[in-house]
PDB file of C-alpha atoms in Angstrom:
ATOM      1  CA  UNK A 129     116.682 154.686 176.218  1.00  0.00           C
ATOM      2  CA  UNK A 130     119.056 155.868 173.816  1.00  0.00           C
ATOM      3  CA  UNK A 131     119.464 158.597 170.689  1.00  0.00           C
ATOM      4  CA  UNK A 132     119.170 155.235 167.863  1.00  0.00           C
ATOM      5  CA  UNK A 133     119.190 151.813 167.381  1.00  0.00           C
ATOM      6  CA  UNK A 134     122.940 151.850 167.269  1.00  0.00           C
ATOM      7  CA  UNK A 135     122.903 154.245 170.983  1.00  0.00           C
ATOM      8  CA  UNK A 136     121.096 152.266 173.769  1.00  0.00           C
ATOM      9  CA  UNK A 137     121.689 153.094 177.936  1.00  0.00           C
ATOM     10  CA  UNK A 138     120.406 150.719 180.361  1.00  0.00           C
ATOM     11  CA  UNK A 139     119.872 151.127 183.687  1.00  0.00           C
ATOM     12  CA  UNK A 140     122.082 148.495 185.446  1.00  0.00           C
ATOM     13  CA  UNK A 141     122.926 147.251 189.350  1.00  0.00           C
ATOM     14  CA  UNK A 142     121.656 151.468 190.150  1.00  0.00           C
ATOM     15  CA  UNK A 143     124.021 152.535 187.756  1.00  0.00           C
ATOM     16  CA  UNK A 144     123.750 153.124 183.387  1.00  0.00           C
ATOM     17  CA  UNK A 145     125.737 151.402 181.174  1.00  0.00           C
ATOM     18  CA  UNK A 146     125.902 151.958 177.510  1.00  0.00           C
ATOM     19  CA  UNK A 147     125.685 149.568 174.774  1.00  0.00           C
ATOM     20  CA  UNK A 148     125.225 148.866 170.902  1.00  0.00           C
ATOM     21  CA  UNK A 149     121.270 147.842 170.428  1.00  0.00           C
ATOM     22  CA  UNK A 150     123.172 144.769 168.775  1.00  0.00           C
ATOM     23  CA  UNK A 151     124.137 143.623 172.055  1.00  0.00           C
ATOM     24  CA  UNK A 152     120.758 143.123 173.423  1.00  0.00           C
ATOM     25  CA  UNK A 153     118.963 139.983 173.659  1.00  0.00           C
ATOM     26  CA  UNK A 154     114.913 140.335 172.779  1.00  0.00           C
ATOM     27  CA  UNK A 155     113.474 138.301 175.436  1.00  0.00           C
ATOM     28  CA  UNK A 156     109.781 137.573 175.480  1.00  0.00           C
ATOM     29  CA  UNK A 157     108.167 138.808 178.566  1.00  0.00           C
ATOM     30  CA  UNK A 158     106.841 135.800 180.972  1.00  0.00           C
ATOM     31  CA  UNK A 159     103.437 135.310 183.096  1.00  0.00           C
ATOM     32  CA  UNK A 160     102.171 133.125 185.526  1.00  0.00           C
ATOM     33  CA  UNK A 161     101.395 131.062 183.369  1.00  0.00           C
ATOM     34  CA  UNK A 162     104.065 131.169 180.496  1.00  0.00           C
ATOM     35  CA  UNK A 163     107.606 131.212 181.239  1.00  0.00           C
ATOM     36  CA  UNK A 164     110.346 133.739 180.177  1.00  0.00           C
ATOM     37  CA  UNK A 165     111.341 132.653 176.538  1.00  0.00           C
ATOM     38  CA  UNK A 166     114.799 134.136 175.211  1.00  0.00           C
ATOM     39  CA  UNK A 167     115.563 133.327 171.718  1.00  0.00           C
ATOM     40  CA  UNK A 168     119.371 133.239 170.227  1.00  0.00           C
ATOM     41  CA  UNK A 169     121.532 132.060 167.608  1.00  0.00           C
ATOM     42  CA  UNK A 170     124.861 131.833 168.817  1.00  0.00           C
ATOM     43  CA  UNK A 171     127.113 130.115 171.183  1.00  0.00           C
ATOM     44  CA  UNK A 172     128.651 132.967 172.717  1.00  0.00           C
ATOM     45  CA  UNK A 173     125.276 134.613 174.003  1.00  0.00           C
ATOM     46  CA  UNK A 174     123.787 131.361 174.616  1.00  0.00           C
ATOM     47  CA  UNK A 175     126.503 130.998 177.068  1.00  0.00           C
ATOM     48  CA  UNK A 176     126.552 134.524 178.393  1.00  0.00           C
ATOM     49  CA  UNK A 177     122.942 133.725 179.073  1.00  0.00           C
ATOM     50  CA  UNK A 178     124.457 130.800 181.615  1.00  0.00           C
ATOM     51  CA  UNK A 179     126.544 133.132 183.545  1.00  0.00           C
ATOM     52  CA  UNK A 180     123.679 136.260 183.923  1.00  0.00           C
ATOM     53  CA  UNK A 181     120.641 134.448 183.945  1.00  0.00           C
ATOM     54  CA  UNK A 182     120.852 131.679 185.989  1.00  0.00           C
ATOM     55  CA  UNK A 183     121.224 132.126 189.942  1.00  0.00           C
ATOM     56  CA  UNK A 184     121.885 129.689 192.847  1.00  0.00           C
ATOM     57  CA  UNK A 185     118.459 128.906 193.371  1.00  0.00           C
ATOM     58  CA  UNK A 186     117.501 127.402 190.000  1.00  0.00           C
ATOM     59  CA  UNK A 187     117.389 123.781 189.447  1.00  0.00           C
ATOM     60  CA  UNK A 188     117.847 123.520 185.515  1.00  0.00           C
ATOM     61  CA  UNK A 189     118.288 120.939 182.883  1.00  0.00           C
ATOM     62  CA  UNK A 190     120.399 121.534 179.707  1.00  0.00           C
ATOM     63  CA  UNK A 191     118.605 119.482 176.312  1.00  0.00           C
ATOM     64  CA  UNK A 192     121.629 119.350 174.214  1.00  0.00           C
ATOM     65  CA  UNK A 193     124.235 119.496 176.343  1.00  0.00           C
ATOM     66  CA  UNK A 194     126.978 118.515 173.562  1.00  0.00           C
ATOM     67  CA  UNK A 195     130.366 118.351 175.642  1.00  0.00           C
ATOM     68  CA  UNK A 196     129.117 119.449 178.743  1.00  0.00           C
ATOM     69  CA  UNK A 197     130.674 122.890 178.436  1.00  0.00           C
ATOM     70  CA  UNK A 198     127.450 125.112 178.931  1.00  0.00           C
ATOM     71  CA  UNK A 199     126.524 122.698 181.351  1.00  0.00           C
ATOM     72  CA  UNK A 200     129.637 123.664 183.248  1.00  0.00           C
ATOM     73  CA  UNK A 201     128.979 127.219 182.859  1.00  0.00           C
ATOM     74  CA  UNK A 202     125.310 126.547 184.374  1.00  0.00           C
ATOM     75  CA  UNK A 203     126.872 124.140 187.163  1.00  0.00           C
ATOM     76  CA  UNK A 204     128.989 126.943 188.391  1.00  0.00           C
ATOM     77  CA  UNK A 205     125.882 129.787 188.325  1.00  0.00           C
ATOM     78  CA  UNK A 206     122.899 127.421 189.816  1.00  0.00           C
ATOM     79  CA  UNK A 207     121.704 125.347 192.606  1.00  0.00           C
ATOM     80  CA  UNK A 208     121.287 121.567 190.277  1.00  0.00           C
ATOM     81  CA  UNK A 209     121.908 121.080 186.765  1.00  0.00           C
ATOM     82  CA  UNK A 210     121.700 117.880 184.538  1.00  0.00           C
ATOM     83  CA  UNK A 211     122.643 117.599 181.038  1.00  0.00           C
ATOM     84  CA  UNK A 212     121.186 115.998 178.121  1.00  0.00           C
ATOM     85  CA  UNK A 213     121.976 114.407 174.974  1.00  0.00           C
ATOM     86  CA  UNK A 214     121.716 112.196 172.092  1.00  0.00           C
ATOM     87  CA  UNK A 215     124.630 110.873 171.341  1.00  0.00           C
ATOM     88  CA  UNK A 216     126.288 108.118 173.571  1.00  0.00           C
ATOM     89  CA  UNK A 217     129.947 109.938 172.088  1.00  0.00           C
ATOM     90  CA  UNK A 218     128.825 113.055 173.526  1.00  0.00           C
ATOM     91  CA  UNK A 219     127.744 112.019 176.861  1.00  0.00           C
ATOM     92  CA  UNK A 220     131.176 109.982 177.313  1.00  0.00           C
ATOM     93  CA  UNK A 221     133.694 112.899 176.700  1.00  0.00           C
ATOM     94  CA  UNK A 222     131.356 114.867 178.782  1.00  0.00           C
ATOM     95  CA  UNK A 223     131.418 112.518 181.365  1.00  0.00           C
ATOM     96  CA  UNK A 224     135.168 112.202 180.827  1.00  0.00           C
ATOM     97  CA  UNK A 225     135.638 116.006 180.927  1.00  0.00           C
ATOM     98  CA  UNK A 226     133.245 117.083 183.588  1.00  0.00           C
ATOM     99  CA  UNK A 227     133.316 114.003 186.354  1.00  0.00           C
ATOM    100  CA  UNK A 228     131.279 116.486 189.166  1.00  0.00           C
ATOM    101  CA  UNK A 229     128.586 116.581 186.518  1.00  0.00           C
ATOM    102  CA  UNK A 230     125.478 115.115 185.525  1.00  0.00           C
ATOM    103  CA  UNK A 231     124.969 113.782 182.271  1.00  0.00           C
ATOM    104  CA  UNK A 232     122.392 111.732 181.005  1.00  0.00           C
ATOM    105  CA  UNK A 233     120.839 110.115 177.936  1.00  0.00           C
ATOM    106  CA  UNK A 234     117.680 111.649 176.235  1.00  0.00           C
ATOM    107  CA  UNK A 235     115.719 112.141 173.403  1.00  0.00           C
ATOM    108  CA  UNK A 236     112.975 114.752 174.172  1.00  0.00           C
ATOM    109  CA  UNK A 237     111.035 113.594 171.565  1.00  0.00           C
ATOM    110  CA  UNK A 238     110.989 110.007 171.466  1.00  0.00           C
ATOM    111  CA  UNK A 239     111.093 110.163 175.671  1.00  0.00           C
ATOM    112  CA  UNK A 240     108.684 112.635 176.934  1.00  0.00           C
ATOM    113  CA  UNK A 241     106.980 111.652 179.421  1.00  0.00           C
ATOM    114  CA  UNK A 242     109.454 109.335 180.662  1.00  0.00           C
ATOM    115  CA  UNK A 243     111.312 113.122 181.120  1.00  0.00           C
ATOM    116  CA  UNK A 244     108.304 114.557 182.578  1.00  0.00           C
ATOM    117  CA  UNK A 245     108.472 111.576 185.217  1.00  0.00           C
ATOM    118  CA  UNK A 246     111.732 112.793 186.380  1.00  0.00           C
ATOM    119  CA  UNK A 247     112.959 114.685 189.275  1.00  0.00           C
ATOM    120  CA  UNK A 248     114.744 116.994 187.823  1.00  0.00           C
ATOM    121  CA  UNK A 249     111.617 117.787 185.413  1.00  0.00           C
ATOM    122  CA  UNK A 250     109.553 118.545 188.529  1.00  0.00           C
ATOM    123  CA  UNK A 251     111.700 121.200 190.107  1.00  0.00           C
ATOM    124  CA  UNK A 252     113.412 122.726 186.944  1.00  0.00           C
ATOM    125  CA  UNK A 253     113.169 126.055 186.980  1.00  0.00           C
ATOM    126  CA  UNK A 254     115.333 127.037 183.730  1.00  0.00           C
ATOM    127  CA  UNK A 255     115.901 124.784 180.953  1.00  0.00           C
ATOM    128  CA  UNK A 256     118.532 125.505 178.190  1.00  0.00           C
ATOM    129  CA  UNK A 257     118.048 124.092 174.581  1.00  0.00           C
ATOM    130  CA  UNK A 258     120.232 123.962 172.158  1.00  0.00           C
ATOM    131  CA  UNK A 259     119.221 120.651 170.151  1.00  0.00           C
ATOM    132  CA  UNK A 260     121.542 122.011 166.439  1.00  0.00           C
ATOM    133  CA  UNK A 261     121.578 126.029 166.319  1.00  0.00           C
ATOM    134  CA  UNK A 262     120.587 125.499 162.461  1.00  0.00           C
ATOM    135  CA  UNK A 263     118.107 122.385 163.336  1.00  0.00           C
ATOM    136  CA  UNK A 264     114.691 122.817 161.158  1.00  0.00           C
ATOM    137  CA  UNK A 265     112.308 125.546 163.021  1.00  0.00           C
ATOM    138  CA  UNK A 266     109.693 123.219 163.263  1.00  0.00           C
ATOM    139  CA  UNK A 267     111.601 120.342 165.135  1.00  0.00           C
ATOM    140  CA  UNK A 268     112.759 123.406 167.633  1.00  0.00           C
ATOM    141  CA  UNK A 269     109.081 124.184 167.746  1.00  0.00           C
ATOM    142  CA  UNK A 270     108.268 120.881 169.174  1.00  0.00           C
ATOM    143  CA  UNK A 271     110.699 120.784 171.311  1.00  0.00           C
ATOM    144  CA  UNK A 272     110.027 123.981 173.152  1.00  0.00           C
ATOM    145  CA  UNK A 273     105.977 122.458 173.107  1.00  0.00           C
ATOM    146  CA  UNK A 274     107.134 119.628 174.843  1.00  0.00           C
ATOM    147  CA  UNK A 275     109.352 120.913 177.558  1.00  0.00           C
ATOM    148  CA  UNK A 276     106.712 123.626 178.544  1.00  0.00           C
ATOM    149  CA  UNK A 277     104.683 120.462 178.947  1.00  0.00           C
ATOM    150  CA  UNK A 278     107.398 118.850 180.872  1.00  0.00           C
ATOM    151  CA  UNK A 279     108.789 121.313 183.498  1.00  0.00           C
ATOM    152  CA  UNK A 280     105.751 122.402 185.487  1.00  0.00           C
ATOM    153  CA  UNK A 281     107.629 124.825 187.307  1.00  0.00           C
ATOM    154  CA  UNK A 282     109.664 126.437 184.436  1.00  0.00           C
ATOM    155  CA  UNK A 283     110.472 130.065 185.029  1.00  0.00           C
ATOM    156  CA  UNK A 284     113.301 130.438 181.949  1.00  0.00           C
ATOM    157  CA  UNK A 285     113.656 128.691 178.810  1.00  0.00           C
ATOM    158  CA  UNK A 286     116.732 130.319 176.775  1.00  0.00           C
ATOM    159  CA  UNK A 287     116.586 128.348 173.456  1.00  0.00           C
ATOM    160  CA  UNK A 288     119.428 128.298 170.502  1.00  0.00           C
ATOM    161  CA  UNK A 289     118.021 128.699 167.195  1.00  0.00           C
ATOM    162  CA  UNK A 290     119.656 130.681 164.449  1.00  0.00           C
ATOM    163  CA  UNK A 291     116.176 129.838 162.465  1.00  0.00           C
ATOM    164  CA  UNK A 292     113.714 130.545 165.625  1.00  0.00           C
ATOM    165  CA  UNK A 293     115.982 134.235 166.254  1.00  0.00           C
ATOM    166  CA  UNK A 294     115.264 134.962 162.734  1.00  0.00           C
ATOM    167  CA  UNK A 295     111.752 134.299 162.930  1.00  0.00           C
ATOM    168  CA  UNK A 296     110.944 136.819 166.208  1.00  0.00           C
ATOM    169  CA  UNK A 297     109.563 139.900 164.909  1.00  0.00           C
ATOM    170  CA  UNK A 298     112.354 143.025 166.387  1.00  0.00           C
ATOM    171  CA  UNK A 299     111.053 144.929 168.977  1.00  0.00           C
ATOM    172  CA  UNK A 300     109.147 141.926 169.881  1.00  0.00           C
ATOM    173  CA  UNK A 301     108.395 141.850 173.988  1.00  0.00           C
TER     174      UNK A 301
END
């Protein structure tokens, strides 16, 4: 509730906290049989999205996990998390940077089902995207398609797409 767009007070751990409406994230409400989709454009919520949305129970898997340094963020906030990525450069310094980690080599759309086969596809729970914030809309499409195929069990998807975050109507729930 709040007086306008710019005035917003949410109810938060029993207490009210308030915020610019710019600081909310629109999320897209989730069913039994469609998973929680939050769209953003940005690093810095996509990240902040890590640390509040992720808890020790989730298994999750990271598709694009650069340098590893979401996937750290995740690591520290879930139960299992496995990042990955494209490019062989990538994966090294992430290896290099993050040892305790998990990264591995994959390209969602050339490897589906090989994905799907996977353990950690089976008991993912929240998945994380971020495949090029300003990657073409429809190739983000896709990609969301396919994971929802993938990851039977998916509870979460938080995707970044400064194209995709455009694209969702405001207001929309």
């Amino acid at each position: 509730r709040g007086r306008n767009c710019r005035d917003v007070t949410v109810r938060l751990d029993g207490g009210e906290v308030e915020c610019g409406f710019d600081r909310l994230t629109r999320f897209l409400r989730a069913t039994a049989e469609v998973p929680g989709i939050v769209v953003v454009a940005h690093t810095l919520e996509f990240r902040h999205l890590a640390r509040s949305q992720v808890t020790k129970r989730d298994n999750v898997v990271e598709i694009g996990s650069s340098l590893g340094l979401c996937t750290k963020i995740l690591a520290q906030a879930s139960d299992v998390v496995v990042g990955f990525d494209v490019s062989a450069a990538h994966l090294e310094e992430s290896r290099r940077t993050f040892p305790e980690l998990r990264f591995e080599f994959l390209d969602i759309f050339e490897e589906a089902e090989r994905f799907r086969g996977m353990p950690e596809s089976r008991h993912c729970s929240v998945c994380f995207l971020d495949i090029g914030g300003d990657r073409e809309l429809q190739h983000v499409l896709d990609a969301i398609k396919i994971l929802r195929h993938c990851l039977p069990h998916l509870r979460l998807m938080v995707v970044k797409s400064e194209q995709l975050e455009a694209a969702v109507p405001k207001g929309c729930e």
